[in-house]
Amino acid sequence: DSSKLAEATVELDFLSKYGRRMGTAYQILDDILDIEAQPMVIGKDVGKDLGKATLPSFIGVDASRVKAQELITDSKEALNHMGRDTSRLRALVDYIVLINLDRKETSPIIKYH
């Protein structure tokens, strides 16, 4: 049925938006960790992105935190357009953000709420 195909296409577009926004937010948070975190705290080497073209290197850490928060919000907003339960997908965004927050030793990477 063409209406079901159209509905599935719309859902796929929103699901794609969700994934792109979540992935980009994760990358930004990881880039911030590379700048600010201590290796013993996050369990990996830091500073390996110095000199690379990362968002924090272009716009700064604070502006990158704001952008990550916007992407997280947009990611969850995309799920509002799905015609089904998206609680697990929302939880995945929360998990990714909290993983990054937990790996930071002093202050949160973003003001997560």
PDB file of C-alpha atoms in Angstrom:
ATOM      1  CA  ASP A   1       0.000   0.000   0.000  1.00  0.00           C
ATOM      2  CA  SER A   2       1.396   3.416  -0.967  1.00  0.00           C
ATOM      3  CA  SER A   3       0.339   5.086   2.277  1.00  0.00           C
ATOM      4  CA  LYS A   4       2.292   2.536   4.334  1.00  0.00           C
ATOM      5  CA  LEU A   5       5.331   3.065   2.106  1.00  0.00           C
ATOM      6  CA  ALA A   6       5.075   6.835   2.515  1.00  0.00           C
ATOM      7  CA  GLU A   7       4.741   6.450   6.298  1.00  0.00           C
ATOM      8  CA  ALA A   8       7.753   4.141   6.418  1.00  0.00           C
ATOM      9  CA  THR A   9       9.782   6.594   4.335  1.00  0.00           C
ATOM     10  CA  VAL A  10       8.943   9.451   6.705  1.00  0.00           C
ATOM     11  CA  GLU A  11       9.887   7.331   9.723  1.00  0.00           C
ATOM     12  CA  LEU A  12      13.146   6.332   8.058  1.00  0.00           C
ATOM     13  CA  ASP A  13      13.975   9.990   7.440  1.00  0.00           C
ATOM     14  CA  PHE A  14      13.399  10.851  11.095  1.00  0.00           C
ATOM     15  CA  LEU A  15      15.312   7.786  12.257  1.00  0.00           C
ATOM     16  CA  SER A  16      18.211   8.809  10.029  1.00  0.00           C
ATOM     17  CA  LYS A  17      18.130  12.326  11.514  1.00  0.00           C
ATOM     18  CA  TYR A  18      18.134  10.801  14.997  1.00  0.00           C
ATOM     19  CA  GLY A  19      21.190   8.679  14.215  1.00  0.00           C
ATOM     20  CA  ARG A  20      23.186  11.436  12.531  1.00  0.00           C
ATOM     21  CA  ARG A  21      22.549  13.892  15.369  1.00  0.00           C
ATOM     22  CA  MET A  22      23.345  11.355  18.078  1.00  0.00           C
ATOM     23  CA  GLY A  23      26.540  10.240  16.327  1.00  0.00           C
ATOM     24  CA  THR A  24      27.744  13.784  15.805  1.00  0.00           C
ATOM     25  CA  ALA A  25      27.028  14.682  19.437  1.00  0.00           C
ATOM     26  CA  TYR A  26      29.001  11.632  20.553  1.00  0.00           C
ATOM     27  CA  GLN A  27      31.960  12.652  18.384  1.00  0.00           C
ATOM     28  CA  ILE A  28      31.939  16.200  19.731  1.00  0.00           C
ATOM     29  CA  LEU A  29      31.860  14.910  23.318  1.00  0.00           C
ATOM     30  CA  ASP A  30      34.694  12.519  22.558  1.00  0.00           C
ATOM     31  CA  ASP A  31      36.722  15.389  21.062  1.00  0.00           C
ATOM     32  CA  ILE A  32      36.126  17.451  24.209  1.00  0.00           C
ATOM     33  CA  LEU A  33      37.290  14.538  26.354  1.00  0.00           C
ATOM     34  CA  ASP A  34      40.445  14.326  24.263  1.00  0.00           C
ATOM     35  CA  ILE A  35      41.197  17.920  25.243  1.00  0.00           C
ATOM     36  CA  GLU A  36      40.118  17.975  28.886  1.00  0.00           C
ATOM     37  CA  ALA A  37      40.157  14.512  30.421  1.00  0.00           C
ATOM     38  CA  GLN A  38      42.921  12.635  32.198  1.00  0.00           C
ATOM     39  CA  PRO A  39      44.013   9.308  30.607  1.00  0.00           C
ATOM     40  CA  MET A  40      43.637   7.355  33.845  1.00  0.00           C
ATOM     41  CA  VAL A  41      40.045   8.552  34.211  1.00  0.00           C
ATOM     42  CA  ILE A  42      38.801   7.787  30.724  1.00  0.00           C
ATOM     43  CA  GLY A  43      40.965   4.748  30.104  1.00  0.00           C
ATOM     44  CA  LYS A  44      42.548   5.897  26.865  1.00  0.00           C
ATOM     45  CA  ASP A  45      45.218   8.243  25.614  1.00  0.00           C
ATOM     46  CA  VAL A  46      44.288  11.895  25.309  1.00  0.00           C
ATOM     47  CA  GLY A  47      45.666  14.675  23.158  1.00  0.00           C
ATOM     48  CA  LYS A  48      45.791  12.498  20.069  1.00  0.00           C
ATOM     49  CA  ASP A  49      43.455  14.887  18.229  1.00  0.00           C
ATOM     50  CA  LEU A  50      45.690  17.929  18.700  1.00  0.00           C
ATOM     51  CA  GLY A  51      46.210  19.537  15.326  1.00  0.00           C
ATOM     52  CA  LYS A  52      43.268  17.670  13.808  1.00  0.00           C
ATOM     53  CA  ALA A  53      40.205  19.401  12.417  1.00  0.00           C
ATOM     54  CA  THR A  54      37.723  18.882  15.261  1.00  0.00           C
ATOM     55  CA  LEU A  55      34.805  21.095  16.189  1.00  0.00           C
ATOM     56  CA  PRO A  56      36.402  22.138  19.504  1.00  0.00           C
ATOM     57  CA  SER A  57      39.548  23.192  17.647  1.00  0.00           C
ATOM     58  CA  PHE A  58      37.477  25.467  15.386  1.00  0.00           C
ATOM     59  CA  ILE A  59      34.863  26.953  17.712  1.00  0.00           C
ATOM     60  CA  GLY A  60      36.227  26.176  21.178  1.00  0.00           C
ATOM     61  CA  VAL A  61      35.201  23.781  23.913  1.00  0.00           C
ATOM     62  CA  ASP A  62      32.358  25.848  25.380  1.00  0.00           C
ATOM     63  CA  ALA A  63      30.661  26.411  22.019  1.00  0.00           C
ATOM     64  CA  SER A  64      31.158  22.714  21.246  1.00  0.00           C
ATOM     65  CA  ARG A  65      29.362  21.778  24.468  1.00  0.00           C
ATOM     66  CA  VAL A  66      26.425  23.944  23.388  1.00  0.00           C
ATOM     67  CA  LYS A  67      26.402  22.330  19.941  1.00  0.00           C
ATOM     68  CA  ALA A  68      26.467  18.833  21.445  1.00  0.00           C
ATOM     69  CA  GLN A  69      23.485  19.688  23.639  1.00  0.00           C
ATOM     70  CA  GLU A  70      21.591  21.036  20.610  1.00  0.00           C
ATOM     71  CA  LEU A  71      22.306  17.838  18.685  1.00  0.00           C
ATOM     72  CA  ILE A  72      21.146  15.666  21.580  1.00  0.00           C
ATOM     73  CA  THR A  73      17.922  17.659  21.816  1.00  0.00           C
ATOM     74  CA  ASP A  74      17.419  17.462  18.033  1.00  0.00           C
ATOM     75  CA  SER A  75      18.086  13.744  18.088  1.00  0.00           C
ATOM     76  CA  LYS A  76      15.378  13.150  20.661  1.00  0.00           C
ATOM     77  CA  GLU A  77      13.041  15.571  18.893  1.00  0.00           C
ATOM     78  CA  ALA A  78      13.294  13.491  15.716  1.00  0.00           C
ATOM     79  CA  LEU A  79      11.911  10.539  17.653  1.00  0.00           C
ATOM     80  CA  ASN A  80       8.717  12.468  18.406  1.00  0.00           C
ATOM     81  CA  HIS A  81       7.694  11.890  14.800  1.00  0.00           C
ATOM     82  CA  MET A  82       7.912   8.121  14.961  1.00  0.00           C
ATOM     83  CA  GLY A  83       4.678   6.208  15.089  1.00  0.00           C
ATOM     84  CA  ARG A  84       5.910   3.767  17.711  1.00  0.00           C
ATOM     85  CA  ASP A  85       7.555   3.462  21.108  1.00  0.00           C
ATOM     86  CA  THR A  86      10.971   5.121  21.001  1.00  0.00           C
ATOM     87  CA  SER A  87      11.890   4.810  24.670  1.00  0.00           C
ATOM     88  CA  ARG A  88      14.838   2.515  23.938  1.00  0.00           C
ATOM     89  CA  LEU A  89      16.200   4.884  21.312  1.00  0.00           C
ATOM     90  CA  ARG A  90      15.890   7.782  23.761  1.00  0.00           C
ATOM     91  CA  ALA A  91      17.660   5.687  26.378  1.00  0.00           C
ATOM     92  CA  LEU A  92      20.472   5.051  23.910  1.00  0.00           C
ATOM     93  CA  VAL A  93      21.054   8.800  23.546  1.00  0.00           C
ATOM     94  CA  ASP A  94      21.046   9.152  27.333  1.00  0.00           C
ATOM     95  CA  TYR A  95      23.464   6.249  27.684  1.00  0.00           C
ATOM     96  CA  ILE A  96      25.925   7.722  25.187  1.00  0.00           C
ATOM     97  CA  VAL A  97      25.849  11.103  26.880  1.00  0.00           C
ATOM     98  CA  LEU A  98      26.132   9.664  30.374  1.00  0.00           C
ATOM     99  CA  ILE A  99      29.040   7.461  29.317  1.00  0.00           C
ATOM    100  CA  ASN A 100      30.867  10.609  28.241  1.00  0.00           C
ATOM    101  CA  LEU A 101      29.854  12.478  31.379  1.00  0.00           C
ATOM    102  CA  ASP A 102      31.039   9.646  33.599  1.00  0.00           C
ATOM    103  CA  ARG A 103      34.415   9.630  31.891  1.00  0.00           C
ATOM    104  CA  LYS A 104      35.047  13.288  32.759  1.00  0.00           C
ATOM    105  CA  GLU A 105      36.883  13.719  36.040  1.00  0.00           C
ATOM    106  CA  THR A 106      35.831  17.161  37.246  1.00  0.00           C
ATOM    107  CA  SER A 107      32.868  18.869  35.613  1.00  0.00           C
ATOM    108  CA  PRO A 108      30.211  17.660  33.199  1.00  0.00           C
ATOM    109  CA  ILE A 109      31.009  17.986  29.538  1.00  0.00           C
ATOM    110  CA  ILE A 110      27.571  19.406  28.977  1.00  0.00           C
ATOM    111  CA  LYS A 111      24.793  20.439  31.283  1.00  0.00           C
ATOM    112  CA  TYR A 112      22.728  17.334  30.773  1.00  0.00           C
ATOM    113  CA  HIS A 113      19.091  17.360  31.732  1.00  0.00           C
TER     114      HIS A 113
END
